[in-house]
Amino acid sequence: MMLRAAQGPHLAPDDDAAPPATDRQSRGTLAETLRRQLADDILDGRLLPGVRLDETELAARFGVSRTPVREAFKLLAATGLVQVRPNKGVIVTAITPERLTEMFEVMGEIEAACARFAARRMTEAERATLVALHAEAGTLAESGDREAYDSLNTRFHSAIYAGAHNDFMAETAQAIRQRLRPFRRAQFRLDGRLSRSWLEHDAVVRAILLADGEAAYHAMRVHVTAVGGASADYVGRTAN
């Protein structure tokens, strides 16, 4: 669902009472859509570091109540794109390529370990699911559908986390992935990145199907390093 900027202020009243489940679901969807749009604005340089995000102004701009805006701020803060500062409000954070490189180094080790365990522990059904996801991703990469590929990419990696059969490791990987989510998504705007991502995945899948834990570890480490480099490259370009 895409939000369009409203032509004029259109604020819906906030209700302190607990909303029905359908309302909470709708607000959650709005918050996620707002998060993605604001993340894009930050990563593309339309919202610069140090800029204060005004809750009321954004609610008017997008024709929503302040509740999903506040929820979007929480999601952005969880990924480090904004900071909530006392007496100053919500401020866009400065993310440097060097900081991203550090974060992806940690992500690479965790995901590589997941791949190693998945190669050794995945069931036949889990391997079949991974192969199917990979094949579908290939079609999306060829068509250049960045949004659909990004969504399927998350499912692909989640399948590997689950296939590691280590709940703590999977939870850790998911938490770090959530933190890096906006940057992993932004990398796909670079020319040729979709096809390169799929080829990197292909090496991971082949190693897992061979039950070669060390090869799977290496292939995933190479992949996440490439993701980190592409993400830092994109952020560096938009910052200049």
Short mmCIF file of C-alpha atoms in Angstrom, two decimals:
data_model
loop_
_atom_site.label_atom_id
_atom_site.label_comp_id
_atom_site.label_asym_id
_atom_site.label_seq_id
_atom_site.Cartn_x
_atom_site.Cartn_y
_atom_site.Cartn_z
CA MET A 1 0.00 0.00 0.00
CA MET A 2 1.41 3.34 -1.03
CA LEU A 3 0.66 6.58 0.78
CA ARG A 4 0.24 9.78 -1.18
CA ALA A 5 0.99 13.15 0.33
CA ALA A 6 -2.21 14.97 1.13
CA GLN A 7 -3.04 18.25 -0.57
CA GLY A 8 -3.86 19.84 2.74
CA PRO A 9 -3.97 19.02 6.46
CA HIS A 10 -6.19 16.09 7.26
CA LEU A 11 -5.62 15.03 10.83
CA ALA A 12 -7.65 12.27 12.36
CA PRO A 13 -8.15 12.55 16.13
CA ASP A 14 -6.04 10.33 18.33
CA ASP A 15 -8.00 8.11 20.66
CA ASP A 16 -6.53 7.17 24.01
CA ALA A 17 -8.88 4.21 24.28
CA ALA A 18 -7.63 0.85 23.02
CA PRO A 19 -8.64 0.58 19.35
CA PRO A 20 -10.29 -2.53 17.88
CA ALA A 21 -7.96 -5.20 16.51
CA THR A 22 -8.69 -4.18 12.92
CA ASP A 23 -7.76 -0.58 13.72
CA ARG A 24 -4.50 -1.68 15.35
CA GLN A 25 -3.67 -3.77 12.29
CA SER A 26 -4.43 -0.83 10.01
CA ARG A 27 -2.26 1.50 12.07
CA GLY A 28 0.53 -1.04 12.04
CA THR A 29 0.37 -1.19 8.25
CA LEU A 30 0.37 2.60 8.02
CA ALA A 31 3.32 2.80 10.39
CA GLU A 32 5.33 0.34 8.30
CA THR A 33 4.51 2.23 5.09
CA LEU A 34 5.52 5.51 6.71
CA ARG A 35 8.70 3.92 8.02
CA ARG A 36 9.68 2.79 4.54
CA GLN A 37 8.98 6.18 3.00
CA LEU A 38 10.87 8.08 5.68
CA ALA A 39 13.75 5.58 5.54
CA ASP A 40 13.94 6.15 1.79
CA ASP A 41 14.00 9.92 2.33
CA ILE A 42 16.84 9.57 4.85
CA LEU A 43 18.92 7.15 2.78
CA ASP A 44 18.39 9.19 -0.40
CA GLY A 45 19.51 12.38 1.32
CA ARG A 46 16.14 14.16 1.23
CA LEU A 47 16.14 14.20 5.04
CA LEU A 48 19.61 15.21 6.20
CA PRO A 49 21.36 14.28 9.48
CA GLY A 50 20.34 16.60 12.30
CA VAL A 51 16.92 17.37 10.84
CA ARG A 52 14.10 17.24 13.39
CA LEU A 53 11.06 15.21 12.29
CA ASP A 54 7.82 16.89 13.27
CA GLU A 55 5.04 14.48 14.20
CA THR A 56 2.18 16.88 13.47
CA GLU A 57 3.65 18.07 10.18
CA LEU A 58 4.13 14.51 8.92
CA ALA A 59 0.63 13.49 10.00
CA ALA A 60 -0.76 16.39 7.97
CA ARG A 61 1.47 15.65 5.00
CA PHE A 62 0.33 12.06 4.71
CA GLY A 63 -3.27 12.53 5.85
CA VAL A 64 -3.05 10.22 8.87
CA SER A 65 -3.38 10.53 12.62
CA ARG A 66 -0.33 11.07 14.79
CA THR A 67 -0.43 7.49 16.12
CA PRO A 68 1.06 5.72 13.08
CA VAL A 69 3.64 8.52 12.79
CA ARG A 70 4.76 7.88 16.36
CA GLU A 71 4.90 4.15 15.65
CA ALA A 72 6.94 4.80 12.50
CA PHE A 73 9.39 6.84 14.60
CA LYS A 74 9.83 3.86 16.94
CA LEU A 75 10.57 1.57 13.98
CA LEU A 76 13.08 4.05 12.57
CA ALA A 77 14.77 4.42 15.97
CA ALA A 78 15.10 0.62 16.19
CA THR A 79 17.14 0.64 12.97
CA GLY A 80 19.28 3.59 14.10
CA LEU A 81 18.06 5.98 11.38
CA VAL A 82 16.70 8.43 13.96
CA GLN A 83 17.29 9.22 17.61
CA VAL A 84 14.72 10.30 20.17
CA ARG A 85 16.32 13.07 22.21
CA PRO A 86 14.84 14.63 25.36
CA ASN A 87 13.53 18.15 24.74
CA LYS A 88 14.60 17.95 21.09
CA GLY A 89 12.29 15.33 19.61
CA VAL A 90 13.11 12.90 16.84
CA ILE A 91 16.36 13.69 15.01
CA VAL A 92 17.75 12.09 11.83
CA THR A 93 20.96 10.22 12.67
CA ALA A 94 24.22 10.49 10.73
CA ILE A 95 25.13 7.00 9.46
CA THR A 96 28.63 6.75 8.03
CA PRO A 97 29.86 4.08 5.61
CA GLU A 98 32.46 3.11 8.23
CA ARG A 99 29.74 2.47 10.82
CA LEU A 100 27.80 0.37 8.32
CA THR A 101 30.88 -1.70 7.57
CA GLU A 102 31.26 -2.49 11.28
CA MET A 103 27.61 -3.51 11.57
CA PHE A 104 27.79 -5.76 8.51
CA GLU A 105 30.93 -7.44 9.83
CA VAL A 106 28.87 -8.68 12.78
CA MET A 107 25.94 -9.58 10.55
CA GLY A 108 28.25 -11.53 8.26
CA GLU A 109 29.59 -13.72 11.04
CA ILE A 110 26.12 -14.49 12.43
CA GLU A 111 24.58 -15.26 9.03
CA ALA A 112 27.57 -17.35 7.98
CA ALA A 113 27.22 -19.43 11.14
CA CYS A 114 23.52 -19.89 10.38
CA ALA A 115 24.41 -21.11 6.88
CA ARG A 116 26.97 -23.56 8.27
CA PHE A 117 24.44 -25.09 10.66
CA ALA A 118 21.71 -25.07 8.01
CA ALA A 119 23.93 -27.08 5.67
CA ARG A 120 24.28 -29.72 8.36
CA ARG A 121 20.80 -29.65 9.87
CA MET A 122 18.18 -28.65 7.30
CA THR A 123 15.49 -31.24 6.63
CA GLU A 124 14.65 -32.30 3.09
CA ALA A 125 11.46 -30.24 3.26
CA GLU A 126 13.40 -27.16 4.39
CA ARG A 127 15.92 -27.64 1.58
CA ALA A 128 13.09 -27.90 -0.94
CA THR A 129 11.57 -24.66 0.38
CA LEU A 130 14.92 -22.90 0.09
CA VAL A 131 15.36 -24.10 -3.50
CA ALA A 132 11.86 -22.88 -4.40
CA LEU A 133 12.50 -19.46 -2.88
CA HIS A 134 15.80 -19.21 -4.71
CA ALA A 135 14.18 -20.09 -8.05
CA GLU A 136 11.46 -17.49 -7.54
CA ALA A 137 14.09 -14.90 -6.63
CA GLY A 138 15.86 -15.63 -9.91
CA THR A 139 12.73 -14.71 -11.85
CA LEU A 140 12.37 -11.48 -9.90
CA ALA A 141 16.03 -10.59 -10.38
CA GLU A 142 15.66 -11.04 -14.14
CA SER A 143 12.57 -8.83 -14.22
CA GLY A 144 14.24 -6.14 -12.10
CA ASP A 145 11.41 -6.08 -9.53
CA ARG A 146 13.32 -4.61 -6.58
CA GLU A 147 10.40 -4.46 -4.13
CA ALA A 148 9.33 -8.07 -4.70
CA TYR A 149 12.93 -9.30 -4.62
CA ASP A 150 13.56 -7.47 -1.35
CA SER A 151 10.52 -9.14 0.23
CA LEU A 152 11.51 -12.59 -1.03
CA ASN A 153 15.12 -11.97 0.01
CA THR A 154 13.93 -11.64 3.61
CA ARG A 155 12.09 -14.96 3.33
CA PHE A 156 15.19 -16.60 1.83
CA HIS A 157 17.45 -15.56 4.67
CA SER A 158 14.81 -16.38 7.28
CA ALA A 159 14.57 -19.89 5.85
CA ILE A 160 18.30 -20.32 6.45
CA TYR A 161 18.03 -18.98 10.00
CA ALA A 162 15.25 -21.47 10.72
CA GLY A 163 17.19 -24.27 9.04
CA ALA A 164 20.08 -23.75 11.44
CA HIS A 165 17.83 -25.25 14.16
CA ASN A 166 19.30 -22.98 16.80
CA ASP A 167 16.61 -20.67 18.15
CA PHE A 168 18.99 -18.28 19.89
CA MET A 169 21.12 -17.86 16.80
CA ALA A 170 18.04 -17.35 14.62
CA GLU A 171 16.66 -14.72 17.02
CA THR A 172 20.02 -12.92 17.07
CA ALA A 173 20.25 -12.96 13.28
CA GLN A 174 16.73 -11.62 12.92
CA ALA A 175 17.38 -8.82 15.43
CA ILE A 176 20.54 -7.67 13.63
CA ARG A 177 18.83 -8.01 10.25
CA GLN A 178 15.99 -5.78 11.47
CA ARG A 179 18.54 -3.16 12.50
CA LEU A 180 20.13 -3.24 9.06
CA ARG A 181 16.88 -3.63 7.13
CA PRO A 182 16.74 -0.17 5.50
CA PHE A 183 20.31 -0.45 4.25
CA ARG A 184 19.89 -3.97 2.88
CA ARG A 185 16.85 -2.73 0.98
CA ALA A 186 18.63 0.36 -0.36
CA GLN A 187 21.47 -1.68 -1.93
CA PHE A 188 19.09 -2.99 -4.60
CA ARG A 189 18.94 0.47 -6.17
CA LEU A 190 22.51 0.05 -7.39
CA ASP A 191 22.77 -1.11 -11.00
CA GLY A 192 23.29 -4.85 -11.31
CA ARG A 193 22.91 -5.53 -7.60
CA LEU A 194 19.83 -7.77 -7.97
CA SER A 195 21.58 -10.22 -10.28
CA ARG A 196 24.76 -10.22 -8.21
CA SER A 197 22.76 -10.87 -5.06
CA TRP A 198 21.06 -13.86 -6.70
CA LEU A 199 24.39 -15.30 -7.82
CA GLU A 200 25.77 -14.95 -4.30
CA HIS A 201 22.66 -16.74 -3.00
CA ASP A 202 23.24 -19.47 -5.57
CA ALA A 203 26.62 -20.30 -4.05
CA VAL A 204 25.02 -20.51 -0.60
CA VAL A 205 22.23 -22.78 -1.82
CA ARG A 206 24.61 -25.12 -3.63
CA ALA A 207 26.74 -25.52 -0.52
CA ILE A 208 23.71 -26.19 1.67
CA LEU A 209 22.38 -28.81 -0.74
CA LEU A 210 25.78 -30.53 -0.60
CA ALA A 211 25.63 -30.40 3.22
CA ASP A 212 29.02 -28.64 3.09
CA GLY A 213 29.00 -26.49 6.21
CA GLU A 214 32.32 -24.76 5.61
CA ALA A 215 31.48 -23.89 2.00
CA ALA A 216 28.10 -22.55 3.11
CA TYR A 217 29.79 -20.44 5.80
CA HIS A 218 32.24 -19.00 3.27
CA ALA A 219 29.59 -18.32 0.62
CA MET A 220 27.33 -16.52 3.08
CA ARG A 221 30.25 -14.52 4.45
CA VAL A 222 31.14 -13.41 0.93
CA HIS A 223 27.50 -12.51 0.28
CA VAL A 224 26.98 -10.40 3.40
CA THR A 225 30.33 -8.67 2.87
CA ALA A 226 29.12 -7.73 -0.63
CA VAL A 227 25.80 -6.53 0.79
CA GLY A 228 27.62 -4.39 3.33
CA GLY A 229 29.89 -2.92 0.66
CA ALA A 230 26.97 -2.13 -1.62
CA SER A 231 24.99 -0.56 1.23
CA ALA A 232 27.92 1.59 2.33
CA ASP A 233 28.52 2.58 -1.29
CA TYR A 234 24.90 3.67 -1.68
CA VAL A 235 24.88 5.65 1.57
CA GLY A 236 28.19 7.26 0.63
CA ARG A 237 26.86 8.33 -2.77
CA THR A 238 23.70 9.89 -1.38
CA ALA A 239 25.63 11.69 1.36
CA ASN A 240 27.80 13.51 -1.19
#
